Every structure is written in C-alpha cells, then in structure tokens.
XYZ file of C-alpha atoms in Angstrom:
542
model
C -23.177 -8.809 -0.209
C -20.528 -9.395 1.728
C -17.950 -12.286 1.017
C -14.539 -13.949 2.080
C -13.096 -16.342 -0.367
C -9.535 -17.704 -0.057
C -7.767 -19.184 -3.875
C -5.362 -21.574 -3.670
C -2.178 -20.493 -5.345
C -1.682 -23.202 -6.870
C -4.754 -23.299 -8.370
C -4.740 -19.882 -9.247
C -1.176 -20.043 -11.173
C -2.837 -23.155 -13.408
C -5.418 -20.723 -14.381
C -3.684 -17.807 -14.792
C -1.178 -19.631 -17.329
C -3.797 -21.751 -19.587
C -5.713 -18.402 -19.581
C -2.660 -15.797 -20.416
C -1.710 -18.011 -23.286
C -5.725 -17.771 -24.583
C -5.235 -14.239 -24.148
C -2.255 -14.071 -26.215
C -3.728 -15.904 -28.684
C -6.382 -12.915 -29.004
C -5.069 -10.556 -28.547
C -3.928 -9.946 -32.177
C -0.549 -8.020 -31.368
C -2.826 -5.188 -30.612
C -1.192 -4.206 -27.889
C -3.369 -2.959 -25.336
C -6.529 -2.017 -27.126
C -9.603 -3.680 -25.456
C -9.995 -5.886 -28.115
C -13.446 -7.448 -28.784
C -14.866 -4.187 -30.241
C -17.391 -4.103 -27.698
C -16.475 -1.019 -25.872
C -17.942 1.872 -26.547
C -16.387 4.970 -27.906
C -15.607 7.769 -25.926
C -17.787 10.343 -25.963
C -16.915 13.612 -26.816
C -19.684 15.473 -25.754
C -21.362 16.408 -22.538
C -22.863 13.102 -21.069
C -26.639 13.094 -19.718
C -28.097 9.724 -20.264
C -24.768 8.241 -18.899
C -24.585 11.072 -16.100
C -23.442 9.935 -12.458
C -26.289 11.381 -10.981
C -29.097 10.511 -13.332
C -32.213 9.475 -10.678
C -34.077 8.691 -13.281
C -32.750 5.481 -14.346
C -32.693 3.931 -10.752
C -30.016 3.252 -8.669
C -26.521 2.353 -10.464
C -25.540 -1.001 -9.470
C -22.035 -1.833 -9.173
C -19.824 -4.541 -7.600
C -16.413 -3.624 -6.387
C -13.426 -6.053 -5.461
C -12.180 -4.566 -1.662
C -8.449 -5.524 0.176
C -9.224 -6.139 3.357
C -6.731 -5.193 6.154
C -6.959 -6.954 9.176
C -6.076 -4.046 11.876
C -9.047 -2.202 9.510
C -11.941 -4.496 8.762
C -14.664 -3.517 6.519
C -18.127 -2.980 7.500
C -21.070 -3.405 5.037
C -22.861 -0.692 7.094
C -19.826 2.256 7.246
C -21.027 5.530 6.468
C -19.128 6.095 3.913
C -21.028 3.284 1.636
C -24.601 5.100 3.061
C -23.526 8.254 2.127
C -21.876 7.208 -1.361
C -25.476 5.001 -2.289
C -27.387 8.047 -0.986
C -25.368 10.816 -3.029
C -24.297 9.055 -5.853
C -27.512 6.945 -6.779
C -25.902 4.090 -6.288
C -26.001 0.332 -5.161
C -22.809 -0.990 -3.924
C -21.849 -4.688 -3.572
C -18.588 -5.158 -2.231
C -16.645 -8.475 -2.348
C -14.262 -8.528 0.724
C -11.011 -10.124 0.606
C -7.893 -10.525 2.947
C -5.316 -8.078 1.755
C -2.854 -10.718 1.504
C -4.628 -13.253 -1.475
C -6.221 -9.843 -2.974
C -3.383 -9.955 -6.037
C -3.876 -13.579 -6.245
C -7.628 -12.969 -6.284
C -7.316 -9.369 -8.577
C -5.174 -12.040 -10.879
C -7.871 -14.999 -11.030
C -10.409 -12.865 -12.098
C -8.944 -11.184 -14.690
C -7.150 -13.840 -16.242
C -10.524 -15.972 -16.468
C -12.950 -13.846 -16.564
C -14.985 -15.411 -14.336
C -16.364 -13.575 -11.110
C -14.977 -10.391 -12.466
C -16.425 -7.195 -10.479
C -17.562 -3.811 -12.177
C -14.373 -2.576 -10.598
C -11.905 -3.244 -8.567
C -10.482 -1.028 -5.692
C -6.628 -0.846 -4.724
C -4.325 -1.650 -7.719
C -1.711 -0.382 -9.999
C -0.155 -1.571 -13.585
C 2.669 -3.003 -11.689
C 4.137 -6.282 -12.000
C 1.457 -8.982 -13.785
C -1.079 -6.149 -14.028
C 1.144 -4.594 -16.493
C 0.545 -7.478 -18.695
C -2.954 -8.237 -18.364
C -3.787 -4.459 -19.577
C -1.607 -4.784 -22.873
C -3.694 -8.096 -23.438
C -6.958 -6.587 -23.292
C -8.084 -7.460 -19.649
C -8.263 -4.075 -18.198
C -9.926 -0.742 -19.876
C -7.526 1.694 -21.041
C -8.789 4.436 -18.898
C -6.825 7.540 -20.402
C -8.911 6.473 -23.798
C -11.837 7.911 -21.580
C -10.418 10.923 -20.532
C -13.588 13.013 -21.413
C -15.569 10.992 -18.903
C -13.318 11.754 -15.877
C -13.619 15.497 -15.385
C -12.807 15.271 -11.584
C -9.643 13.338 -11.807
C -8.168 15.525 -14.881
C -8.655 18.824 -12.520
C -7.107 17.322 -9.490
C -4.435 16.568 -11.661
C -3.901 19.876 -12.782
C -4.656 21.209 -9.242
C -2.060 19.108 -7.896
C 0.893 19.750 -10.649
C 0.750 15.565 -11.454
C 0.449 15.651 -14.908
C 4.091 14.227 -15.093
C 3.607 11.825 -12.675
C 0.623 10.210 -14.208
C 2.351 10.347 -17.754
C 5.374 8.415 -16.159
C 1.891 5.577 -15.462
C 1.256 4.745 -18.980
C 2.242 1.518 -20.797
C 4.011 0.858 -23.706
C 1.180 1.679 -26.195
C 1.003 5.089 -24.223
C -2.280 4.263 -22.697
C -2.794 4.417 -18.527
C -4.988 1.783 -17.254
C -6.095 3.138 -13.628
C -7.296 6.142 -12.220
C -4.669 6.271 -9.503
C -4.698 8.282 -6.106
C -3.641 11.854 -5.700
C -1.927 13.368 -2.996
C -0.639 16.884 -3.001
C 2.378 15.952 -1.296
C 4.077 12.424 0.809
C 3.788 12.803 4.649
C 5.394 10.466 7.336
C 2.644 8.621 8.768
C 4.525 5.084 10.246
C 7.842 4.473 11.278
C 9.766 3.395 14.447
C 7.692 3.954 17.276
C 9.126 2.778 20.601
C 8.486 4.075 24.706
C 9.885 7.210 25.037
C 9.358 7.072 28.913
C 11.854 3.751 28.974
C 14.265 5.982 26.923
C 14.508 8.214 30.347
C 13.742 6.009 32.375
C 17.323 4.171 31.370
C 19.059 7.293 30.332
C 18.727 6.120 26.393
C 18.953 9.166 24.054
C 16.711 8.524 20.801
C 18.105 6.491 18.720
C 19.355 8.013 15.235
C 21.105 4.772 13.622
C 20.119 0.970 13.378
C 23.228 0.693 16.026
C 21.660 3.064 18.396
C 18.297 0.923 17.941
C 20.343 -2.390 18.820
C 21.721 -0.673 22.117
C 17.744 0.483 22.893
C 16.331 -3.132 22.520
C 19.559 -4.457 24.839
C 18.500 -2.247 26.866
C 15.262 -3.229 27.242
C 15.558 -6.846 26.945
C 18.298 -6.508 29.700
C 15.964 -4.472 31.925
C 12.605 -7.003 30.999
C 14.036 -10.768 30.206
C 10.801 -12.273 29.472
C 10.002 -9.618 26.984
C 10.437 -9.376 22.998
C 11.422 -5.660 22.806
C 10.760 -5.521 19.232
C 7.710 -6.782 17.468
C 5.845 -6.032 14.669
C 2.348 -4.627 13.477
C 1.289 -6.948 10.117
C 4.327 -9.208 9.635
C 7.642 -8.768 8.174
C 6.399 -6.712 5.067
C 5.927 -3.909 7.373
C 9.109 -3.999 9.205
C 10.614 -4.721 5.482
C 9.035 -1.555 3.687
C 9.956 1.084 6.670
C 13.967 0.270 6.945
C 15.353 -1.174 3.825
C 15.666 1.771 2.388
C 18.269 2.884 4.700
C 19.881 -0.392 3.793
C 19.494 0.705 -0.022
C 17.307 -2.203 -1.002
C 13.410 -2.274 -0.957
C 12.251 -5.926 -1.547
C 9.392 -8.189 -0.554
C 5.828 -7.914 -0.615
C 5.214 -4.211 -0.718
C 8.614 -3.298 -1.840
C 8.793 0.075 -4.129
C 9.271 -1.439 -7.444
C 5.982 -4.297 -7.226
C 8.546 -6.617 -8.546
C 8.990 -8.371 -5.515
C 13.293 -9.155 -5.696
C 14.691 -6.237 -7.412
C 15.655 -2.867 -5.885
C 16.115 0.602 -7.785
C 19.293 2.223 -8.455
C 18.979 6.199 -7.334
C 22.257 7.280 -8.425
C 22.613 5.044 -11.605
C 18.927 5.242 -12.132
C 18.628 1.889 -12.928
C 17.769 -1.433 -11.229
C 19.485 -4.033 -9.934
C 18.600 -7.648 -8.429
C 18.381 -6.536 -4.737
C 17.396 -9.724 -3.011
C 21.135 -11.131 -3.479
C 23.208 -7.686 -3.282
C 25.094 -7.457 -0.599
C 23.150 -4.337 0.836
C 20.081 -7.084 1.664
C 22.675 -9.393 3.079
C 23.939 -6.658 5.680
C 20.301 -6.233 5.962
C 19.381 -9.489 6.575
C 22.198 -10.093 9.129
C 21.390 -7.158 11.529
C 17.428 -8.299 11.188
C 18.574 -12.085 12.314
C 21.292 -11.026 15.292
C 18.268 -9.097 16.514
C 15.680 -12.305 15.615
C 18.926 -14.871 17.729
C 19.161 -12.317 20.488
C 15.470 -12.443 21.706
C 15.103 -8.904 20.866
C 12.729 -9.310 17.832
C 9.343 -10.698 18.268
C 9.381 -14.358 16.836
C 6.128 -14.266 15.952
C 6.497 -11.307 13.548
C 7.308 -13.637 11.309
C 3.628 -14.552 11.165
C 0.972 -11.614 10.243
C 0.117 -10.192 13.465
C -3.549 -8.775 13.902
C -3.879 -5.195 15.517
C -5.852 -6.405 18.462
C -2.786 -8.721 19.455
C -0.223 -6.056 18.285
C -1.441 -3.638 21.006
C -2.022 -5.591 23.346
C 1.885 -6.720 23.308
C 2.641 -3.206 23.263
C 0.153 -1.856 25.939
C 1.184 -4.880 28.465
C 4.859 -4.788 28.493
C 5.795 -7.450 26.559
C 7.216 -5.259 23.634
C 8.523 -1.692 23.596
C 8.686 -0.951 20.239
C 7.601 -1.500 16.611
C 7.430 -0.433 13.311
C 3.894 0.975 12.869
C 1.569 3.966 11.942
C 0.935 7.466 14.514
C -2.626 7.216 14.056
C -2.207 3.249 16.241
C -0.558 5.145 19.095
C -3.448 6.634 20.995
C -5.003 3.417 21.146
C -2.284 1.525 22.859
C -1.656 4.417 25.882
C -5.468 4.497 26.480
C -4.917 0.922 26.916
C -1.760 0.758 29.010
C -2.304 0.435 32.761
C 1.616 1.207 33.524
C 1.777 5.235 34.951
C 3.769 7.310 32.838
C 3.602 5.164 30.134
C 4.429 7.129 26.533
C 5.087 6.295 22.740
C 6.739 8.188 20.631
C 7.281 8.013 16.574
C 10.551 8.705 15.549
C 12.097 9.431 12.136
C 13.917 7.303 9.609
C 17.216 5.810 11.130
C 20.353 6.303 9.470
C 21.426 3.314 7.416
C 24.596 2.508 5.127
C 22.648 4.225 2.568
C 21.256 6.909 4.674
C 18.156 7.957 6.418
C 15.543 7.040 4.371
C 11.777 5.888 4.879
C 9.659 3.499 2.534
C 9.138 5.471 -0.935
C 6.105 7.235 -1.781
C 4.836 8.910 -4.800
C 2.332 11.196 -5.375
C 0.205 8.882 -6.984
C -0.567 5.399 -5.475
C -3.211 2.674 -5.863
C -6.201 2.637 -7.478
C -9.252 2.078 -9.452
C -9.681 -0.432 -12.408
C -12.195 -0.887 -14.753
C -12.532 -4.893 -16.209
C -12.746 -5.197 -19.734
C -16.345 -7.230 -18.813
C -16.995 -3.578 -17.406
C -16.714 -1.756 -20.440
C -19.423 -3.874 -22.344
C -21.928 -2.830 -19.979
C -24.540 -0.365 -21.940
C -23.942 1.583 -19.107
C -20.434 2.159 -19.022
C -20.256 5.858 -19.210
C -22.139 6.309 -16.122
C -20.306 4.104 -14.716
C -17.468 6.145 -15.248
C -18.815 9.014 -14.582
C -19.932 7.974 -11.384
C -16.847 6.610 -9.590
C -15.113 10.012 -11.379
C -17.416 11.990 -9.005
C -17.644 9.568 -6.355
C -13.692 9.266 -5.663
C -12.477 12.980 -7.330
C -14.786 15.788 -6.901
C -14.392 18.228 -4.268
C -17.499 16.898 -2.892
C -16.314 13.191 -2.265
C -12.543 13.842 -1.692
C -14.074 15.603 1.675
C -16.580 13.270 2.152
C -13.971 10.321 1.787
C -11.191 12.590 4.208
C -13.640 14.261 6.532
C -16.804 12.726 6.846
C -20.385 14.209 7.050
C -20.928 17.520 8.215
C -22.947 17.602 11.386
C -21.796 13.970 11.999
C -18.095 13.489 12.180
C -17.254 17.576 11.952
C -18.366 20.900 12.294
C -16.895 24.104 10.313
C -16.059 26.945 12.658
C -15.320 29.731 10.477
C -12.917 28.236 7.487
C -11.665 25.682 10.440
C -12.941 22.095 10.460
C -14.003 21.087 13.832
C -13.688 17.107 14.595
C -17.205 15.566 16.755
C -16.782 14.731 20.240
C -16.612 11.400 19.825
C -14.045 11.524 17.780
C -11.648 14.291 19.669
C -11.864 12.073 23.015
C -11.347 8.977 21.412
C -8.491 6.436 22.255
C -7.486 5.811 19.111
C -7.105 9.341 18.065
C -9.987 10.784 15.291
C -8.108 9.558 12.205
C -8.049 5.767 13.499
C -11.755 6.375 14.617
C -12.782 7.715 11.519
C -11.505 4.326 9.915
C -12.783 1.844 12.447
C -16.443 3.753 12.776
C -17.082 4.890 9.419
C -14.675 3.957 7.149
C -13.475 7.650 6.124
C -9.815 7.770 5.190
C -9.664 3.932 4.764
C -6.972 3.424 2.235
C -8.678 1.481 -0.801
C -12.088 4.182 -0.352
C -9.887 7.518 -0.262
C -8.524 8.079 -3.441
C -8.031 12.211 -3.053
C -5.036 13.217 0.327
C -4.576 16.978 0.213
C -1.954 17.196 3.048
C -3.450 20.155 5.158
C -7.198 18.441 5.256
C -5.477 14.772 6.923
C -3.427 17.112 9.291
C -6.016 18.334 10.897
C -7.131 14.762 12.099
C -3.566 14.960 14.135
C -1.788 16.269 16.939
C 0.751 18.693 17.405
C 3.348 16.360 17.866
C 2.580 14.584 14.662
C 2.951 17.845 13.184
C 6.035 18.650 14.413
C 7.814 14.854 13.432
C 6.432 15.806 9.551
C 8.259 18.897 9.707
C 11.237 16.789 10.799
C 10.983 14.082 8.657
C 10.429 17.211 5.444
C 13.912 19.332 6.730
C 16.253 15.493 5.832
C 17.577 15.057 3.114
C 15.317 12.532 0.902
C 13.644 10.783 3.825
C 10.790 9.938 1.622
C 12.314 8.769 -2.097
C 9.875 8.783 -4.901
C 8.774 5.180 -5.921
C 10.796 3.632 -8.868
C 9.956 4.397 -12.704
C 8.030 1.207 -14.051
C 8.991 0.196 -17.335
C 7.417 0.364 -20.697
C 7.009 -3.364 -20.825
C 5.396 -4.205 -24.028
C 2.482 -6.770 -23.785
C 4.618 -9.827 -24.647
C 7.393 -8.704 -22.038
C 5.673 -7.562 -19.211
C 4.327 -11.398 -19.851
C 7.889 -12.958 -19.541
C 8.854 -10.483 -16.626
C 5.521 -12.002 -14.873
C 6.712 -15.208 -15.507
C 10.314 -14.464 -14.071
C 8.565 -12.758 -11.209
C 6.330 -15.424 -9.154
C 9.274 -18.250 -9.163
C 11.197 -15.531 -8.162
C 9.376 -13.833 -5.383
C 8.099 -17.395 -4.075
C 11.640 -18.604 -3.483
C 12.494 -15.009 -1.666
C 9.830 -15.294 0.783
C 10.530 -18.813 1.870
C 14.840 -18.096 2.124
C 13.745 -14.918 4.150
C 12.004 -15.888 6.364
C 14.943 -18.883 7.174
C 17.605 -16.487 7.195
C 15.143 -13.886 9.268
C 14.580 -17.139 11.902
C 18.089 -18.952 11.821
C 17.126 -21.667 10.427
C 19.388 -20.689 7.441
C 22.898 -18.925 8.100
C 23.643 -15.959 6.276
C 27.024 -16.994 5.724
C 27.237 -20.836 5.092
C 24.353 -20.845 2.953
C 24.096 -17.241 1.356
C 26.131 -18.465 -1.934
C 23.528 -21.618 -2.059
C 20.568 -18.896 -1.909
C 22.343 -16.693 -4.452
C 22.751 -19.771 -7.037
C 18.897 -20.576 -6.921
C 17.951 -17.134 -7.602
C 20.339 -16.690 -10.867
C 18.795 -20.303 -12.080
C 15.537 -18.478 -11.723
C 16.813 -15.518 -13.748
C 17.064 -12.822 -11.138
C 19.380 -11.198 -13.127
C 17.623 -11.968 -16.700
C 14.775 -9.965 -14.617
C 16.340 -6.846 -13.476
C 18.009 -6.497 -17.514
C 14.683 -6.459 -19.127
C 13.416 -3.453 -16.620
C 16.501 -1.648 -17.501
C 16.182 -2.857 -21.430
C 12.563 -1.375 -21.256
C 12.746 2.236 -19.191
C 11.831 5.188 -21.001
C 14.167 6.669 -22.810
C-alpha cells in the first residue's frame, strides 16, 4: 500500500491538545509505563512461537510509517523490501509521507490513536516524543531487552552502552531502538567548482570570509547567476554552518528543540534563536541573500532534480550538500573541465565545526496499539533481526550478493552498474534499491559505507578526523518527566512557529536585522524562550 497524506497543522495541534490532556488524565502519574495492562510481559526465555523467522505461522504482517525525502523517493518495489519479505517472512505495508509533515503526522497518530502503524521508522524521544512515551503512547522498548538480541550485541560491539543510557527518560526507560554507527564520518558540507577556484586564481576557502570573496567572485565573473544555492531548503544550509557560528537552530537543529542551542563549554543550554551568535549568523546569511549571491529560491525546499540541474548548467557554483550528489551533477555538466569538490567545515567565530552527530541517531518505535497485538514478540523479534543482525546490517549497507556486489577474497566488489554509474554506487544503491536509505539502515560500520566511495572522499574524512571537534556530539536531552516534557512541548511549537516565519524575513530582507531584531527578541521572551531553555537545564542529569 502505498500512500501520501498531507495534515493540516492546524488541525493536527487541535487534536494533539484535546488528546494529550485525555492522556494525562490516564495516565495515572505512572510515568511512562504502557498503561492499559495489555502488554505482555517480557519474556525471559528463549522465544519460538514468537520467533522472527517462524514460517509456520504465515507471513508477519506489519505496517510501517516511512519519511519520505524528496531527492530519495521510495519505491514499493526496492529490493530491499523483496529481500526483507523474502528473508524475514514478512509482509510489509508502508505508509509514505513527505519528510517535512512526517512529525506532524508521527504526532497525529500517536496522540489519537487513530491510523497508528505497527511501527514507525525514523524517530527519536526528542522534543514532543519525549512526552508522548512518559504518557503511555510509545512501548518502553528497554523493558524488552530480552527480545532484541541483535541490537544489545551491536551495542556492545560498538562500545555504545553509554550512549544509549544517556537515551532513557526520566523513569529510566528508552523508548526506541536507535541507529548505531561505529563512528561519525563527513558525508555533506560545502561543495563548490573547484575548476572556477583556478580558473580565477581563488585558493579554497577556509573561513565564511573567504566563502564571501569566492561567491563575489563568481557572481562578478557570471551576473545572471546565483552562486550559492541550496539542496532541500534552508534547514540544510542551517544544520551544516551554524555550528561554526555556535548556534544550531531550526528544523533539524542538534537539540530537536527547534530555538535553543547547547552550551559546550558551560554544558548547558541557552535560547539560541535570539543570542547574538544567530544574529551575526543571520546577518552574513542576508548580505549574501541582498547581494544576489544566495539562491532566492532556497528559501523554498528545492527538489534534487532542480538542485542539479542549477548546479550542472551554470547557474550556481556551489552549495551545501552531500559527496554521494556529486557524481551525478559532473556526468550531467556539458561545460569541459568542469569539477566539484567537497570541502571541510569553515572556520566560524566559534570555530570549524560541522552539524553534530552522535553515534546513535533515529529510529524505530513501537505504538502502544503495537504492543497489544498477540503477536508482539515476533514482532519484536523480527525488526531486531531485520534492522541488527549481521545478516541485515549488510543486507541494508551492501545489498545482495551476486546482485549489487561480489566478494573477492575478504574485499567487497561493487556490480557494474553500480561502479560506472553517474551518481556514484552509494547514490545508486539508494535510488535503485533502496540500500543505505536513511530511515531502512539502522546499522553504519564506517569501513563497510567507505567502500561505496572514492579516494578523494577518503582522503576529505581523514581531513575532516585530524580538526579539532569538526563533528561535536549531539546535545544531552533532558530527563523531562512526563508532565514537563508536556509543558516544554507546549513552549516548543509557539516557539519554533514564530522562528521559522522571522527567519525566513530576516534571511529575505523583508525584516532588518537591526531595526527590528529587538521587536523579534520581545516576541520570543513573551513566548517563554527563556522559561524553555531553564527547564532543559532544571532537568539534565545530574
């Protein structure tokens, strides 16, 4: 089944506050336990009946919520889904939505009930998820522990047990099975035409200034052209350079909270959409946006098709973007000599940093509707093997062997099709198949996605490594109880609502940074900005 549905936001925050207070209501001040008594106990023992491979019983059926990424659209028929229903024993059903209303959509469903999947791909315990857990919305799925084999060795095999500690909630109970990678890598950043660079006698530029005196360059040397655009809207561009700025807000910033920023010498955070570090951000983004030398229609999502097509045709020169997009645009490019380059994190007031990464990152969770299924251990079970074992971490990374690889010796050798591809084999293996496609791959062991690269790629990780913090580790979440992390998600949508709509003015002119900053500043404190940022600190772990 394959479906697109689009909630209106409005509609969606009537729900979701009629339904949290019903929640509330019954939730008893249990604090996170599942509630209804309905979910089965753990079991101790070795599982058969609720096996993930038990034939017998037929074909597992399961439906799965999916965030859809436009420069990645899913296909019903990718191998990946053949090989998991063949493997697994089981029937899949995936419910497709736009990347951009999947929170929305992840909220309406688990806030009413109503249309709620078996599981649902992609998400964390961040922000409102938080919440919904300690009310009894999501299965606690460290009370399960015994049914998840696969993840608890990767785990271990990986040295996380920390990290996934730092994941539970207040009642000491994680709600997701996350995903696991051995270590961060650098795969998007400033990528720009390294042949322009000579061409004009440009060294590569190290600082934001430097970047300024590339796209001059360009836009000097190409009037009709916006040197800068940007793949996926703002949130990209937002992500990949704050940090050097010392803020990370927006959608996708590091803390989920949408306006605050983390602290990493005071280890604390503070309300980063009106510090003066976004401000200086802000204003070099928008003498950029009044200069012509940013796209205008970044501020817009832009699809991938249109993205490279600006980039292959001369009509931008650089982006913020991921390697594996490169090979696609030169195949593409009809101007000789024409060559992209990825370059690492530009130095910032607050350094040289990239957007945070952890070693654990979105994931799997399990409905509380889930849990009442008679079935729910093989359920378990199942998406345990499917997503962790050695077995479908390769599958999900590599492919099929004989289809998409070879082994020569202990070396993995890509097919043909993939090797003389124009977009590279790691965007092929997306497009094709749907291998490596974020929400499916829940397993990264560094050396196994390297080998889908080049040697240049290779040699900008090893950069990228030798800085000092490039990559910082995403912000501690706190240990919001349930009826806080229910006031923080009521501080956050007001909040993150009014951000988005002043950023995009100031971003576009059509506020000024400096007459109307204090104005901005003044509605965010009315909407508690700073009421927000105390009860993270109040709640940390201590």
């Amino acid at each position: 089944m394959y479906k697109k549905k689009l909630v209106s936001t409005t509609v969606v925050l009537g729900l979701m506050m009629s339904t949290l207070l019903a929640c509330n209501a019954g939730s008893g001040g249990n604090g996170g336990t599942t509630g209804e008594g309905t979910t089965p106990s753990p079991s101790n023992e070795g599982n058969t009946s609720g096996g993930a491979t038990t034939e017998a019983e037929g074909p597992l059926k399961l439906s799965l919520y999916y965030a859809d990424n436009a420069t990645l659209p899913f296909k019903e028929d990718w191998l990946i889904v053949q090989e998991w229903e063949k493997r697994y024993n089981v029937d899949l059903s995936f419910e497709v939505i736009p990347v951009a209303d999947y929170a929305t959509k992840v909220s309406l469903a688990l806030n009413t009930g109503t249309n709620v999947p078996d599981v649902i791909l992609y998400q964390t315990t961040k922000g409102e998820n938080a919440s919904l857990a300690l009310n009894g919305a999501i299965v606690p799925i460290s009370d399960y522990a015994d049914w998840t084999p696969n993840f608890n060795a990767r785990v271990e095999e990986f040295g996380l047990q920390e990290q996934i500690a730092a994941l539970e909630l207040k009642d000491g109970k994680r709600y997701y099975l996350p995903s696991l990678f051995d270590k961060p890598f650098y795969d998007g950043g400033l990528i720009l035409r390294e042949d322009l660079l000579q061409k004009y006698g440009l060294p590569a530029p190290k600082t934001f200034d430097d970047l300024y005196a590339v796209l001059k360059k360009f836009k000097e040397e190409n009037p009709d052209s916006y040197p800068l655009t940007i793949l996926a809207g703002p949130r990209v561009l937002y992500r990949m350079t704050m940090p050097s700025y010392g803020v990370s807000v927006g959608k996708n910033g590091a803390s989920g909270t949408n306006t605050l920023s983390w602290d990493y010498e005071k280890q604390e955070y503070f309300p980063g959409a009106i510090s003066d570090q976004y401000k200086q951000y802000m204003t070099y983004l928008a003498k950029l946006y009044k200069e012509g030398l940013l796209d205008p229609e970044m501020a817009e999502p832009i699809d991938g098709d249109k993205w490279a097509q600006k980039m292959a045709t001369g009509k931008s020169f650089a982006s913020y973007a991921y390697y594996d997009q490169i090979g696609g645009i030169e195949a593409s490019a009809t101007e000789e000599g024409f060559n992209l380059q990825m370059y690492p994190p530009l130095q910032g007031p607050a350094g040289a940093h990239h957007q945070p990464k952890s070693s654990t990152g979105s994931g799997i969770l399990f409905p509380k509707k889930t849990a009442e299924r008679d079935d729910f251990e093989r359920i378990v079970r199942t998406i345990d093997e499917m997503f962790f074992s050695e077995e479908g971490a390769k599958l999900a990374s590599s492919g099929v062997e004989g289809v998409t690889y070879t082994m020569d010796g202990d070396k993995i050798k890509y097919a043909d099709d993939l090797t003389s591809s124009a977009d590279g084999i790691y965007k092929s293996m997306q497009l094709k198949y749907g291998f490596g496609a974020d929400p499916l791959q829940l397993v990264w062991v560094n050396a196994r996605e390297m080998t889908k690269y080049d040697e240049n790629y290779l040699q900008i990780n090893a950069t990228v490594a030798a800085m000092d913090e490039a990559i910082q580790a995403i912000p501690p979440s706190p240990m919001f109880d349930d009826m806080t992390a229910e006031e923080a998600g009521s501080l956050q949508t007001p909040l993150a609502d009014t951000f988005e709509i002043w950023a995009d003015a100031f971003l576009t002119g059509k506020k000024d940074l400096n007459a109307d900053w204090d104005q901005y500043v003044t509605e965010m404190k009315n909407l508690q900005i700073e009421k927000f940022a105390q009860l993270y600190n109040d709640n940390m772990k201590k």
